[in-house]
Coordinates of C-alpha atoms in Angstrom, one line a residue:
Chain A
X1 CA 107.4 142.2 122.0
X2 CA 110.7 140.6 123.3
X3 CA 112.0 137.3 121.0
X4 CA 113.5 135.5 123.5
X5 CA 116.9 133.7 122.6
X6 CA 119.2 132.0 124.5
X7 CA 123.4 131.8 124.1
X8 CA 125.7 128.9 124.8
X9 CA 129.5 129.7 125.5
X10 CA 130.7 126.6 124.8
X11 CA 134.5 127.5 126.4
X12 CA 132.7 127.6 129.3
X13 CA 130.9 124.5 129.2
X14 CA 132.3 122.0 131.4
X15 CA 129.6 119.4 130.3
X16 CA 128.4 118.6 133.9
X17 CA 124.9 118.0 132.5
X18 CA 123.4 120.0 135.6
X19 CA 121.3 122.1 133.0
X20 CA 119.9 118.5 131.7
X21 CA 119.1 117.5 135.4
X22 CA 117.4 121.2 136.3
X23 CA 115.4 120.9 133.1
X24 CA 114.0 117.0 134.0
X25 CA 113.3 117.9 137.8
X26 CA 111.3 121.4 136.4
X27 CA 109.9 119.3 133.4
X28 CA 109.0 116.1 134.8
X29 CA 110.9 114.5 132.0
X30 CA 112.4 110.8 132.4
X31 CA 115.4 109.5 131.0
X32 CA 115.5 109.5 127.1
X33 CA 113.3 112.4 127.1
X34 CA 115.5 114.9 128.3
X35 CA 114.2 118.2 126.2
X36 CA 117.9 119.9 127.0
X37 CA 120.8 117.1 126.8
X38 CA 124.3 117.7 126.3
X39 CA 125.6 115.2 123.5
X40 CA 129.0 114.0 124.0
X41 CA 131.1 112.3 121.1
X42 CA 134.4 112.1 120.4
X43 CA 136.5 113.3 117.4
X44 CA 139.9 112.3 115.5
X45 CA 141.5 108.2 115.9
X46 CA 143.7 106.7 118.1
X47 CA 145.9 107.2 119.5
X48 CA 144.6 110.8 120.1
X49 CA 140.7 111.1 120.1
X50 CA 139.7 113.6 121.9
X51 CA 136.1 113.5 124.2
X52 CA 133.6 116.6 123.4
X53 CA 130.5 117.2 124.3
X54 CA 127.7 119.3 123.5
X55 CA 124.7 121.2 125.0
X56 CA 121.3 121.1 122.9
X57 CA 118.1 122.4 123.6
X58 CA 115.6 123.0 121.3
X59 CA 116.6 126.2 118.7
X60 CA 113.0 127.7 118.6
X61 CA 113.9 128.6 115.3
X62 CA 112.6 131.8 113.6
X63 CA 111.3 129.5 110.7
X64 CA 110.4 126.4 112.8
X65 CA 109.9 123.4 110.0
X66 CA 108.2 121.3 113.1
X67 CA 105.8 124.1 113.2
X68 CA 104.8 124.4 109.0
X69 CA 104.0 120.7 109.3
X70 CA 102.4 120.4 111.8
X71 CA 98.8 119.9 110.5
X72 CA 96.7 121.0 113.3
X73 CA 98.5 124.0 114.5
X74 CA 99.6 122.3 117.7
X75 CA 102.8 123.5 117.1
X76 CA 102.9 127.6 117.1
X77 CA 105.4 130.4 117.6
X78 CA 104.6 132.7 120.1
X79 CA 104.7 136.5 119.5
X80 CA 107.7 136.5 121.8
X81 CA 109.7 133.7 119.8
X82 CA 109.0 130.6 121.8
X83 CA 108.0 128.0 119.7
X84 CA 105.2 125.7 122.2
X85 CA 103.0 122.8 121.5
X86 CA 99.0 123.0 122.4
X87 CA 99.2 119.6 123.8
X88 CA 94.9 119.7 123.2
X89 CA 95.5 120.1 119.5
X90 CA 98.2 117.4 119.0
X91 CA 96.9 114.3 117.6
X92 CA 100.2 112.4 118.1
X93 CA 101.4 112.3 114.4
X94 CA 105.2 112.6 114.9
X95 CA 105.3 114.4 111.4
X96 CA 107.2 117.4 113.6
X97 CA 110.0 114.7 114.8
X98 CA 110.4 113.8 111.7
X99 CA 110.9 117.3 110.4
X100 CA 112.7 118.8 113.2
X101 CA 116.7 119.2 111.8
X102 CA 117.7 119.2 115.9
X103 CA 115.9 116.0 117.0
X104 CA 114.6 118.0 120.1
X105 CA 111.1 116.7 120.2
X106 CA 109.5 113.6 122.2
X107 CA 107.0 111.3 122.1
X108 CA 106.4 109.5 125.3
X109 CA 104.6 106.5 124.8
X110 CA 107.7 104.4 124.0
X111 CA 109.2 101.6 125.6
X112 CA 111.4 102.9 129.0
X113 CA 114.9 103.6 128.5
X114 CA 115.8 102.0 132.2
X115 CA 114.1 99.6 134.0
X116 CA 111.8 99.0 136.0
X117 CA 109.6 101.6 133.9
X118 CA 108.8 104.2 136.2
X119 CA 105.4 105.6 134.5
X120 CA 104.3 102.1 135.7
X121 CA 105.7 102.1 139.2
X122 CA 104.6 106.3 139.2
X123 CA 100.9 106.0 137.0
X124 CA 99.9 109.3 135.8
X125 CA 96.2 110.3 136.6
X126 CA 93.5 110.3 133.4
X127 CA 95.9 110.7 130.6
X128 CA 98.8 111.8 132.4
X129 CA 102.0 109.9 131.2
X130 CA 103.2 109.5 134.5
X131 CA 102.5 111.3 138.2
X132 CA 106.1 112.2 139.6
X133 CA 107.0 112.1 143.2
X134 CA 108.2 115.7 143.2
X135 CA 106.5 118.3 140.4
X136 CA 106.0 121.5 139.6
X137 CA 102.6 122.9 140.1
X138 CA 102.5 124.3 137.1
X139 CA 100.2 122.0 133.9
X140 CA 99.3 124.3 131.1
X141 CA 98.6 122.4 128.1
X142 CA 97.8 125.0 126.0
X143 CA 101.7 125.8 126.1
X144 CA 103.0 122.1 126.4
X145 CA 103.8 122.8 130.3
X146 CA 103.5 120.1 132.7
X147 CA 103.5 116.9 132.6
X148 CA 103.4 115.1 129.4
X149 CA 99.9 113.6 128.5
X150 CA 100.0 110.3 126.4
X151 CA 99.8 110.4 122.4
X152 CA 101.3 113.7 122.5
X153 CA 104.9 115.4 121.4
X154 CA 106.8 117.4 123.6
X155 CA 109.6 120.2 123.8
X156 CA 111.8 122.3 125.6
X157 CA 109.2 125.1 126.2
X158 CA 112.5 127.8 127.0
X159 CA 110.2 127.0 130.7
X160 CA 107.5 129.2 129.2
X161 CA 105.9 129.2 132.5
X162 CA 109.0 131.1 134.2
X163 CA 109.7 133.5 131.7
X164 CA 106.1 134.3 130.4
X165 CA 105.9 136.5 133.6
X166 CA 108.8 138.3 133.5
X167 CA 108.2 141.9 133.4
X168 CA 108.2 143.5 130.2
X169 CA 110.7 145.2 128.3
X170 CA 113.3 142.8 130.3
X171 CA 116.2 143.2 128.1
X172 CA 118.2 139.9 130.3
X173 CA 117.0 137.1 132.3
X174 CA 119.8 136.9 134.5
X175 CA 119.8 134.6 137.2
X176 CA 122.1 137.1 139.3
X177 CA 119.9 139.5 139.8
X178 CA 117.2 138.9 142.2
X179 CA 114.7 140.6 141.6
X180 CA 114.6 138.1 137.6
X181 CA 116.0 135.2 139.1
X182 CA 112.4 133.2 139.2
X183 CA 112.0 134.4 135.9
X184 CA 115.0 132.0 134.4
X185 CA 114.6 129.2 132.7
X186 CA 116.0 126.1 134.6
X187 CA 118.6 125.5 132.2
X188 CA 120.4 129.2 132.7
X189 CA 120.0 129.6 136.2
X190 CA 121.7 126.3 137.4
X191 CA 124.6 126.5 135.2
X192 CA 127.6 126.4 137.4
X193 CA 130.3 128.0 135.0
X194 CA 127.6 130.6 133.6
X195 CA 128.0 129.4 130.3
X196 CA 124.2 129.8 129.2
X197 CA 122.7 133.5 128.8
X198 CA 118.8 133.9 128.3
X199 CA 117.5 137.2 127.1
X200 CA 116.0 139.6 124.1
X201 CA 117.4 139.3 120.8
X202 CA 115.5 141.9 119.2
X203 CA 117.2 144.3 122.4
X204 CA 120.5 145.7 120.6
X205 CA 121.5 146.3 124.2
X206 CA 120.9 143.5 125.6
X207 CA 123.5 140.9 126.9
X208 CA 122.8 138.2 124.2
X209 CA 122.5 140.4 121.5
X210 CA 125.9 142.1 122.5
X211 CA 127.1 138.6 122.9
X212 CA 126.5 137.4 119.3
X213 CA 127.9 140.5 117.9
X214 CA 131.6 140.7 120.0
X215 CA 132.0 137.0 120.1
X216 CA 130.3 135.9 116.7
X217 CA 128.0 133.4 117.7
X218 CA 126.9 131.2 115.5
X219 CA 123.6 128.9 115.1
X220 CA 123.3 124.7 114.8
X221 CA 123.0 123.8 111.4
X222 CA 122.6 126.6 109.7
X223 CA 122.1 125.4 106.5
X224 CA 118.8 124.0 106.9
X225 CA 117.3 127.8 107.2
X226 CA 115.4 127.2 110.1
X227 CA 117.4 130.0 111.9
X228 CA 117.7 128.7 115.2
X229 CA 117.8 131.5 118.7
X230 CA 119.6 129.8 120.1
X231 CA 123.5 130.6 119.7
X232 CA 126.6 129.2 120.3
X233 CA 130.0 130.8 121.0
X234 CA 133.3 129.0 120.2
X235 CA 135.8 131.6 120.8
X236 CA 136.8 130.8 116.8
X237 CA 137.4 127.1 118.0
X238 CA 140.8 128.0 119.5
X239 CA 140.0 126.2 122.5
X240 CA 138.8 123.2 121.0
X241 CA 134.8 123.8 121.4
X242 CA 133.2 124.6 118.2
X243 CA 129.7 124.0 116.5
X244 CA 129.7 121.1 114.2
X245 CA 128.5 121.4 110.9
X246 CA 127.4 118.0 110.1
X247 CA 128.9 114.2 110.4
X248 CA 132.4 113.6 109.0
X249 CA 130.8 111.8 105.4
X250 CA 131.6 108.2 104.4
X251 CA 134.8 108.9 102.8
X252 CA 136.5 110.6 105.7
Chain B
X1 CA 79.7 94.3 76.5
X2 CA 79.5 92.3 80.1
X3 CA 81.1 90.5 82.3
X4 CA 79.9 88.2 84.4
X5 CA 81.7 87.3 87.5
X6 CA 82.3 83.4 88.0
X7 CA 83.3 83.6 91.5
X8 CA 85.6 80.8 92.3
X9 CA 87.1 78.8 95.3
X10 CA 89.9 81.2 95.6
X11 CA 87.3 84.1 96.3
X12 CA 85.5 82.2 99.4
X13 CA 88.6 80.8 100.5
X14 CA 90.2 84.7 100.9
X15 CA 87.2 85.8 102.5
X16 CA 87.8 83.3 104.9
X17 CA 91.1 83.8 105.2
X18 CA 91.2 88.1 105.4
X19 CA 88.2 87.5 108.3
X20 CA 90.4 85.3 110.0
X21 CA 93.4 87.5 109.6
X22 CA 91.2 90.5 110.5
X23 CA 90.1 88.9 114.1
X24 CA 93.9 87.7 114.6
X25 CA 95.5 90.9 113.9
X26 CA 92.9 93.3 115.3
X27 CA 92.9 91.2 118.5
X28 CA 96.4 90.9 119.5
X29 CA 97.1 94.8 118.2
X30 CA 94.4 95.9 120.6
X31 CA 95.2 93.9 123.3
X32 CA 99.0 95.2 123.1
X33 CA 97.6 99.0 122.3
X34 CA 95.3 98.6 125.2
X35 CA 97.6 97.5 127.9
X36 CA 100.8 99.0 126.7
X37 CA 100.3 102.2 124.4
X38 CA 102.2 103.0 122.3
X39 CA 105.3 101.4 123.7
X40 CA 104.0 98.0 122.2
X41 CA 105.8 99.7 118.9
X42 CA 109.4 99.9 118.7
X43 CA 109.3 103.2 117.9
X44 CA 111.1 105.9 120.1
X45 CA 112.2 109.4 120.1
X46 CA 115.6 109.3 119.2
X47 CA 115.5 106.8 116.2
X48 CA 112.8 106.0 113.9
X49 CA 109.7 107.5 114.9
X50 CA 107.6 106.4 111.9
X51 CA 107.8 102.8 112.3
X52 CA 105.7 100.0 109.8
X53 CA 102.5 101.4 110.7
X54 CA 103.4 104.2 108.5
X55 CA 105.2 101.6 105.6
X56 CA 101.7 100.3 106.0
X57 CA 99.5 103.7 105.4
X58 CA 102.3 104.2 102.3
X59 CA 102.0 100.8 100.8
X60 CA 98.4 101.0 100.8
X61 CA 97.3 104.6 100.5
X62 CA 99.1 104.9 96.8
X63 CA 97.8 100.9 95.5
X64 CA 94.9 102.9 96.2
X65 CA 96.4 105.8 94.3
X66 CA 97.6 103.3 91.5
X67 CA 94.3 101.0 91.3
X68 CA 92.2 104.5 90.2
X69 CA 94.8 105.0 87.6
X70 CA 94.1 101.4 86.2
X71 CA 90.7 102.3 86.1
X72 CA 90.9 105.3 84.8
X73 CA 92.4 103.7 81.7
X74 CA 88.8 102.9 80.4
X75 CA 86.6 105.1 82.6
X76 CA 88.8 108.5 81.9
X77 CA 90.8 107.5 78.8
X78 CA 88.3 105.5 76.9
X79 CA 90.1 102.5 76.5
X80 CA 87.2 99.9 76.4
X81 CA 89.0 97.0 76.3
X82 CA 90.0 97.6 80.6
X83 CA 86.6 98.1 81.1
X84 CA 86.0 94.2 82.6
X85 CA 88.5 95.4 85.4
X86 CA 87.4 99.0 86.0
X87 CA 84.7 98.2 88.5
X88 CA 87.0 95.6 90.6
X89 CA 90.0 98.1 90.6
X90 CA 87.3 101.3 91.8
X91 CA 86.2 98.8 94.6
X92 CA 89.7 97.8 95.3
X93 CA 90.5 101.7 95.5
X94 CA 88.2 102.0 98.2
X95 CA 89.3 99.2 100.5
X96 CA 93.0 99.5 100.1
X97 CA 92.5 103.1 101.4
X98 CA 90.7 101.8 104.3
X99 CA 93.1 99.7 104.8
X100 CA 96.0 102.1 104.8
X101 CA 94.1 104.6 106.9
X102 CA 93.4 101.7 109.5
X103 CA 96.8 100.8 109.8
X104 CA 97.7 104.8 110.4
X105 CA 94.6 105.7 112.5
X106 CA 96.5 103.1 115.4
X107 CA 99.5 104.1 115.2
X108 CA 98.5 108.3 115.8
X109 CA 98.4 109.2 119.4
X110 CA 94.8 110.8 118.8
X111 CA 93.4 110.0 116.4
X112 CA 89.8 110.6 117.0
X113 CA 90.9 114.3 118.1
X114 CA 92.2 114.6 114.3
X115 CA 88.5 114.6 113.1
X116 CA 87.9 118.2 114.8
X117 CA 91.9 119.4 115.3
X118 CA 92.5 118.8 111.6
X119 CA 89.4 120.8 109.7
X120 CA 89.3 123.3 112.8
X121 CA 92.8 124.5 112.9
X122 CA 94.0 123.1 109.3
X123 CA 97.9 124.0 108.6
X124 CA 97.9 125.4 105.0
X125 CA 101.5 124.9 104.7
X126 CA 101.7 120.9 106.0
X127 CA 101.6 118.3 103.3
X128 CA 100.4 115.9 105.1
X129 CA 97.5 118.1 106.0
X130 CA 96.5 118.1 102.3
X131 CA 97.5 114.5 101.8
X132 CA 94.7 113.5 104.2
X133 CA 92.0 115.9 102.5
X134 CA 92.7 114.9 99.0
X135 CA 92.3 111.2 100.3
X136 CA 89.5 111.9 101.9
X137 CA 87.5 113.9 99.1
X138 CA 88.6 110.7 96.9
X139 CA 86.9 108.7 99.5
X140 CA 83.9 110.6 99.3
X141 CA 84.4 110.8 95.1
X142 CA 85.3 107.3 94.8
X143 CA 82.1 105.8 96.8
X144 CA 80.0 108.3 94.0
X145 CA 81.8 106.9 91.2
X146 CA 81.3 102.9 92.6
X147 CA 77.5 103.8 93.0
X148 CA 77.1 105.3 89.5
X149 CA 78.8 102.6 88.2
X150 CA 77.0 99.8 90.3
X151 CA 73.6 100.8 89.0
X152 CA 74.7 101.1 85.6
X153 CA 75.4 104.5 84.8
X154 CA 79.0 104.1 83.6
X155 CA 79.1 106.7 80.9
X156 CA 76.9 109.7 82.1
X157 CA 78.3 112.8 81.9
X158 CA 78.1 113.4 85.7
X159 CA 79.8 109.8 86.3
X160 CA 82.5 110.7 84.1
X161 CA 82.6 114.3 85.6
X162 CA 83.0 112.4 89.1
X163 CA 85.5 109.7 87.7
X164 CA 87.7 112.5 86.5
X165 CA 87.6 114.4 90.2
X166 CA 88.7 110.9 91.6
X167 CA 91.2 110.6 89.5
X168 CA 92.7 113.8 90.4
X169 CA 92.1 114.0 94.2
X170 CA 94.0 110.8 94.1
X171 CA 96.6 111.8 91.9
X172 CA 97.0 114.8 94.0
X173 CA 96.8 112.8 97.7
X174 CA 99.8 110.5 96.2
X175 CA 102.1 113.1 95.0
X176 CA 101.0 115.0 98.3
X177 CA 102.0 111.8 100.2
X178 CA 105.3 112.1 98.3
X179 CA 105.6 115.3 99.0
X180 CA 105.9 115.2 102.9
X181 CA 109.0 113.2 102.7
X182 CA 109.9 115.0 99.7
X183 CA 110.0 118.4 101.5
X184 CA 112.1 116.9 104.1
X185 CA 115.1 118.8 103.4
X186 CA 117.1 117.5 106.7
X187 CA 116.9 113.8 105.5
X188 CA 118.8 113.7 102.2
X189 CA 117.5 110.1 102.5
X190 CA 114.0 111.6 101.4
X191 CA 114.4 115.2 100.0
X192 CA 114.2 115.7 96.6
X193 CA 111.3 117.7 94.2
X194 CA 110.8 114.2 92.2
X195 CA 109.1 112.3 95.1
X196 CA 106.2 113.0 94.5
X197 CA 106.4 111.7 90.6
X198 CA 108.2 108.7 92.5
X199 CA 105.6 107.7 94.5
X200 CA 102.8 107.9 91.8
X201 CA 104.8 106.3 89.1
X202 CA 105.3 103.0 91.8
X203 CA 101.9 103.3 92.7
X204 CA 100.8 102.4 89.5
X205 CA 102.6 99.5 89.8
X206 CA 101.6 98.0 93.4
X207 CA 97.8 99.2 91.8
X208 CA 98.4 97.1 88.8
X209 CA 99.7 94.3 90.7
X210 CA 96.7 93.9 93.0
X211 CA 94.2 94.8 89.9
X212 CA 95.9 91.5 88.3
X213 CA 95.8 89.1 91.3
X214 CA 92.8 89.7 92.6
X215 CA 91.2 89.5 88.8
X216 CA 93.1 86.1 88.5
X217 CA 92.2 85.1 92.1
X218 CA 88.2 86.2 90.6
X219 CA 88.3 83.7 87.6
X220 CA 90.7 81.1 88.8
X221 CA 93.1 81.4 85.7
X222 CA 93.1 82.6 82.4
X223 CA 91.5 79.8 80.8
X224 CA 88.8 80.3 82.7
X225 CA 88.4 84.0 82.2
X226 CA 85.5 85.5 79.9
X227 CA 86.8 86.4 76.5
X228 CA 86.6 90.3 77.2
X229 CA 89.0 89.5 80.7
X230 CA 91.1 86.8 78.9
X231 CA 92.0 89.4 75.9
X232 CA 92.6 92.0 78.6
X233 CA 94.5 89.9 80.7
X234 CA 96.8 88.0 77.7
X235 CA 96.9 91.6 75.5
X236 CA 97.5 94.8 76.5
X237 CA 97.4 95.1 80.5
X238 CA 100.9 92.9 81.2
X239 CA 102.0 94.4 78.5
X240 CA 101.8 98.0 79.9
X241 CA 102.3 96.3 83.1
X242 CA 105.7 95.4 81.9
X243 CA 106.5 98.9 80.8
X244 CA 105.6 100.6 83.9
X245 CA 107.3 97.8 86.1
X246 CA 110.7 98.1 83.9
X247 CA 110.9 101.7 83.8
X248 CA 110.2 101.9 88.0
X249 CA 112.7 99.1 88.0
X250 CA 115.2 101.5 86.4
X251 CA 114.2 104.7 88.7
X252 CA 114.8 102.6 91.6
X253 CA 118.5 101.9 90.4
X254 CA 119.5 105.5 89.5
X255 CA 118.2 106.1 93.0
X256 CA 120.2 103.4 94.5
X257 CA 123.4 104.5 92.5
X258 CA 122.9 107.8 93.1
X259 CA 122.4 107.5 96.7
X260 CA 126.0 105.1 97.2
X261 CA 127.4 107.9 94.6
X262 CA 126.6 110.8 96.5
X263 CA 128.9 112.2 99.9
X264 CA 126.0 114.2 101.3
X265 CA 125.4 113.6 105.1
X266 CA 122.6 111.2 105.4
X267 CA 123.0 109.0 102.4
X268 CA 125.3 106.8 104.0
X269 CA 122.2 104.6 104.5
X270 CA 122.3 103.6 100.8
X271 CA 125.5 101.6 101.8
X272 CA 123.3 99.4 104.6
X273 CA 120.3 99.1 102.3
X274 CA 122.0 97.7 99.5
X275 CA 124.2 95.6 101.7
X276 CA 121.1 94.2 103.1
X277 CA 119.7 90.8 101.4
X278 CA 116.1 92.8 101.4
X279 CA 117.2 94.7 98.7
X280 CA 118.3 91.9 96.5
X281 CA 114.9 90.1 96.8
X282 CA 113.2 93.3 96.1
X283 CA 115.4 93.4 93.2
X284 CA 115.3 89.6 92.1
X285 CA 111.1 89.7 92.9
X286 CA 110.5 93.0 90.4
X287 CA 113.2 91.9 87.9
X288 CA 111.9 88.2 87.9
X289 CA 108.1 89.6 87.5
X290 CA 108.9 92.1 84.7
X291 CA 110.1 88.8 82.4
X292 CA 107.1 87.1 83.6
X293 CA 104.6 89.9 82.5
X294 CA 106.9 90.3 79.0
X295 CA 106.1 86.4 78.3
X296 CA 102.4 86.7 79.5
X297 CA 103.1 84.0 82.3
X298 CA 102.0 83.1 85.5
X299 CA 100.6 86.8 86.2
X300 CA 99.2 86.1 89.8
X301 CA 102.8 85.1 90.2
X302 CA 104.1 88.0 88.8
X303 CA 101.7 90.1 90.8
X304 CA 102.6 88.9 94.2
X305 CA 106.3 89.2 93.5
X306 CA 105.9 93.2 92.5
X307 CA 103.7 93.3 95.5
X308 CA 106.1 91.8 97.3
X309 CA 109.1 93.7 95.7
X310 CA 107.2 97.2 96.5
X311 CA 106.4 96.0 100.5
X312 CA 110.3 95.8 100.5
X313 CA 110.9 99.2 98.8
X314 CA 107.8 101.3 101.0
X315 CA 109.3 99.5 104.4
X316 CA 113.7 100.3 102.4
X317 CA 112.3 103.9 101.6
X318 CA 110.2 105.2 104.8
X319 CA 112.7 103.3 107.6
X320 CA 115.6 104.2 105.9
X321 CA 115.1 107.9 105.7
X322 CA 115.0 107.6 109.6
X323 CA 118.2 105.5 110.1
X324 CA 120.8 107.8 110.6
X325 CA 120.5 109.8 113.5
X326 CA 119.7 113.4 113.0
X327 CA 121.5 114.8 115.8
X328 CA 122.1 112.6 118.4
X329 CA 125.8 113.1 119.0
X330 CA 126.8 109.9 117.4
X331 CA 129.3 111.9 115.4
X332 CA 130.4 108.1 113.9
X333 CA 127.8 107.4 111.0
X334 CA 126.0 104.3 113.1
X335 CA 122.8 103.4 111.8
X336 CA 119.7 103.4 114.1
X337 CA 118.5 99.6 115.0
X338 CA 115.1 99.2 114.8
X339 CA 113.0 95.9 113.5
X340 CA 109.2 95.8 113.7
X341 CA 107.5 94.6 117.1
X342 CA 104.9 92.1 117.1
X343 CA 102.0 94.8 117.2
X344 CA 103.4 96.2 114.1
X345 CA 103.7 93.6 112.1
X346 CA 100.1 93.0 113.5
X347 CA 98.4 96.1 111.9
X348 CA 100.2 95.2 108.4
X349 CA 98.5 91.9 108.9
X350 CA 95.2 93.8 109.2
X351 CA 95.8 96.0 106.2
X352 CA 96.3 93.2 104.3
X353 CA 92.9 91.5 105.5
X354 CA 90.9 94.2 105.2
X355 CA 92.4 94.6 101.6
X356 CA 91.7 91.4 100.3
X357 CA 88.8 90.5 103.1
X358 CA 87.3 93.9 101.6
X359 CA 87.8 92.8 98.1
X360 CA 86.6 89.3 98.5
X361 CA 82.9 90.7 99.9
X362 CA 82.8 93.2 97.2
X363 CA 83.8 90.2 94.4
X364 CA 80.8 88.2 96.1
X365 CA 78.3 90.9 97.2
X366 CA 78.6 93.4 94.5
X367 CA 79.0 91.6 91.0
X368 CA 83.3 93.6 90.6
X369 CA 82.8 91.9 87.1
X370 CA 80.5 94.3 85.7
X371 CA 81.3 96.3 82.6
X372 CA 78.9 98.7 80.5
X373 CA 76.6 96.7 77.9
X374 CA 77.6 98.5 74.9

């Protein structure tokens, strides 16, 4: 069984947000609820501030604190290493959102980020939060895939509806391979500068494993002990790309 | 020893006010929640996920724990002077827990799903799960204990065992509630292995405050209290309460100084908390109440001050732990803006209304001033 993981090369990432847009379309997300986001921030002060960006999906941690705090086991980890939510079990207590160090979980019953409220324009059927005019065919609440119902928490699934159908034993889901392209997560498939890689972390010959090994892949907020399965390549920070460890503290 | 409840006009007034509060808060809250769902709250995925309804829950659930502690002074630890308020405290511990549960239930996405999803899929690693179990078990034990003492069985072996079990489960529940926050290493404002102790300590303060307030309301002043009640209210109770409150004020002070002193990312929120006038209002209320209790004066006023002060404290704790963005690209340590919505305030009114209406109803119908005959 594979242990799926992602590698994001920050030296290649241009911050174009194509990954966010593809994710939004694939997973019926609304503004402010993107499973995959690129965070922009500035470092340094006038007169030499630098604009930086940082792509951030769910880290699908090896030791996910969101899973351990969920009182109903609605958040669970699959055998292939993906952290998912069973929407049929979620009671909407939001403890997982509190416990996630990365802020990548979403409760949809909130004030809209933009007006008009798209959920009111395209009202959902039954329990579903909205009815997007374009939507994928998949609706799999047991794996938290599809249109998010009201009253539950959602998150990035690594496009589980795609990767779970990949042939057994696949080392890398490479979008340049025509036989595998349909199984590749949307954000990886659409990445124009090819900054994203997706594959089996347990396979030492997979491209993701080799990249992590050869280019010293690092993990975000590693001190939390959650052990993300998303790794970042920084090139040693020489090109200004780096995994920020923390905010500047108040004495900075 | 028997203490008959006199039933002052204040009880009737509280009963009516509580009923009015229930109707108004339920009416507005249900209308807003039915028409807009949880978007009627000002909570958000990119900021404060647990808002004022959770503050209400924490406040009232811990008050329930505190009231059980106060009741246990007589019923478990054998200090007979505290019997005149014991039955009232047991009843109020049940009512305040219901008040907390009501606020929490309206905050959950699927409160009814919880009824089957938690027992069938219990996550034993989740503090929230254990907190729910212990508070639910207490609710059953508390009802059983109240039924025992209501029928006059104060001191049989079974009655005492139920009382002891209720006390233990309440302490475990309050501690687990503390652990639900204290275990969050990614949120330094909350993180710490002494948070359960802090919760139990502060729980005792709010429990004591509610016990004092409703006792004063019941009799309409210390001069109108029956002798056993008056002796308690002018004797050991305010002194014990003052000692507990003084200790808690010290702990709050130390927490504040540590928060201000430390550089750990996430503790910057203490700067904002201390800069807020609410922090100083809390301090004034608690310190003022401490001196009133020391002088055994204006006990009802002191109790209201403690309730107000600790409601601010719970708000600062629950909301403050979420005000710094965890990972939102905001590299400048900026704070998330959060102000509770009208619907959220209605849930606060609802919880207070349930607590006071429930207490007044019990005072009218259940002879809460009763004590053992011997």
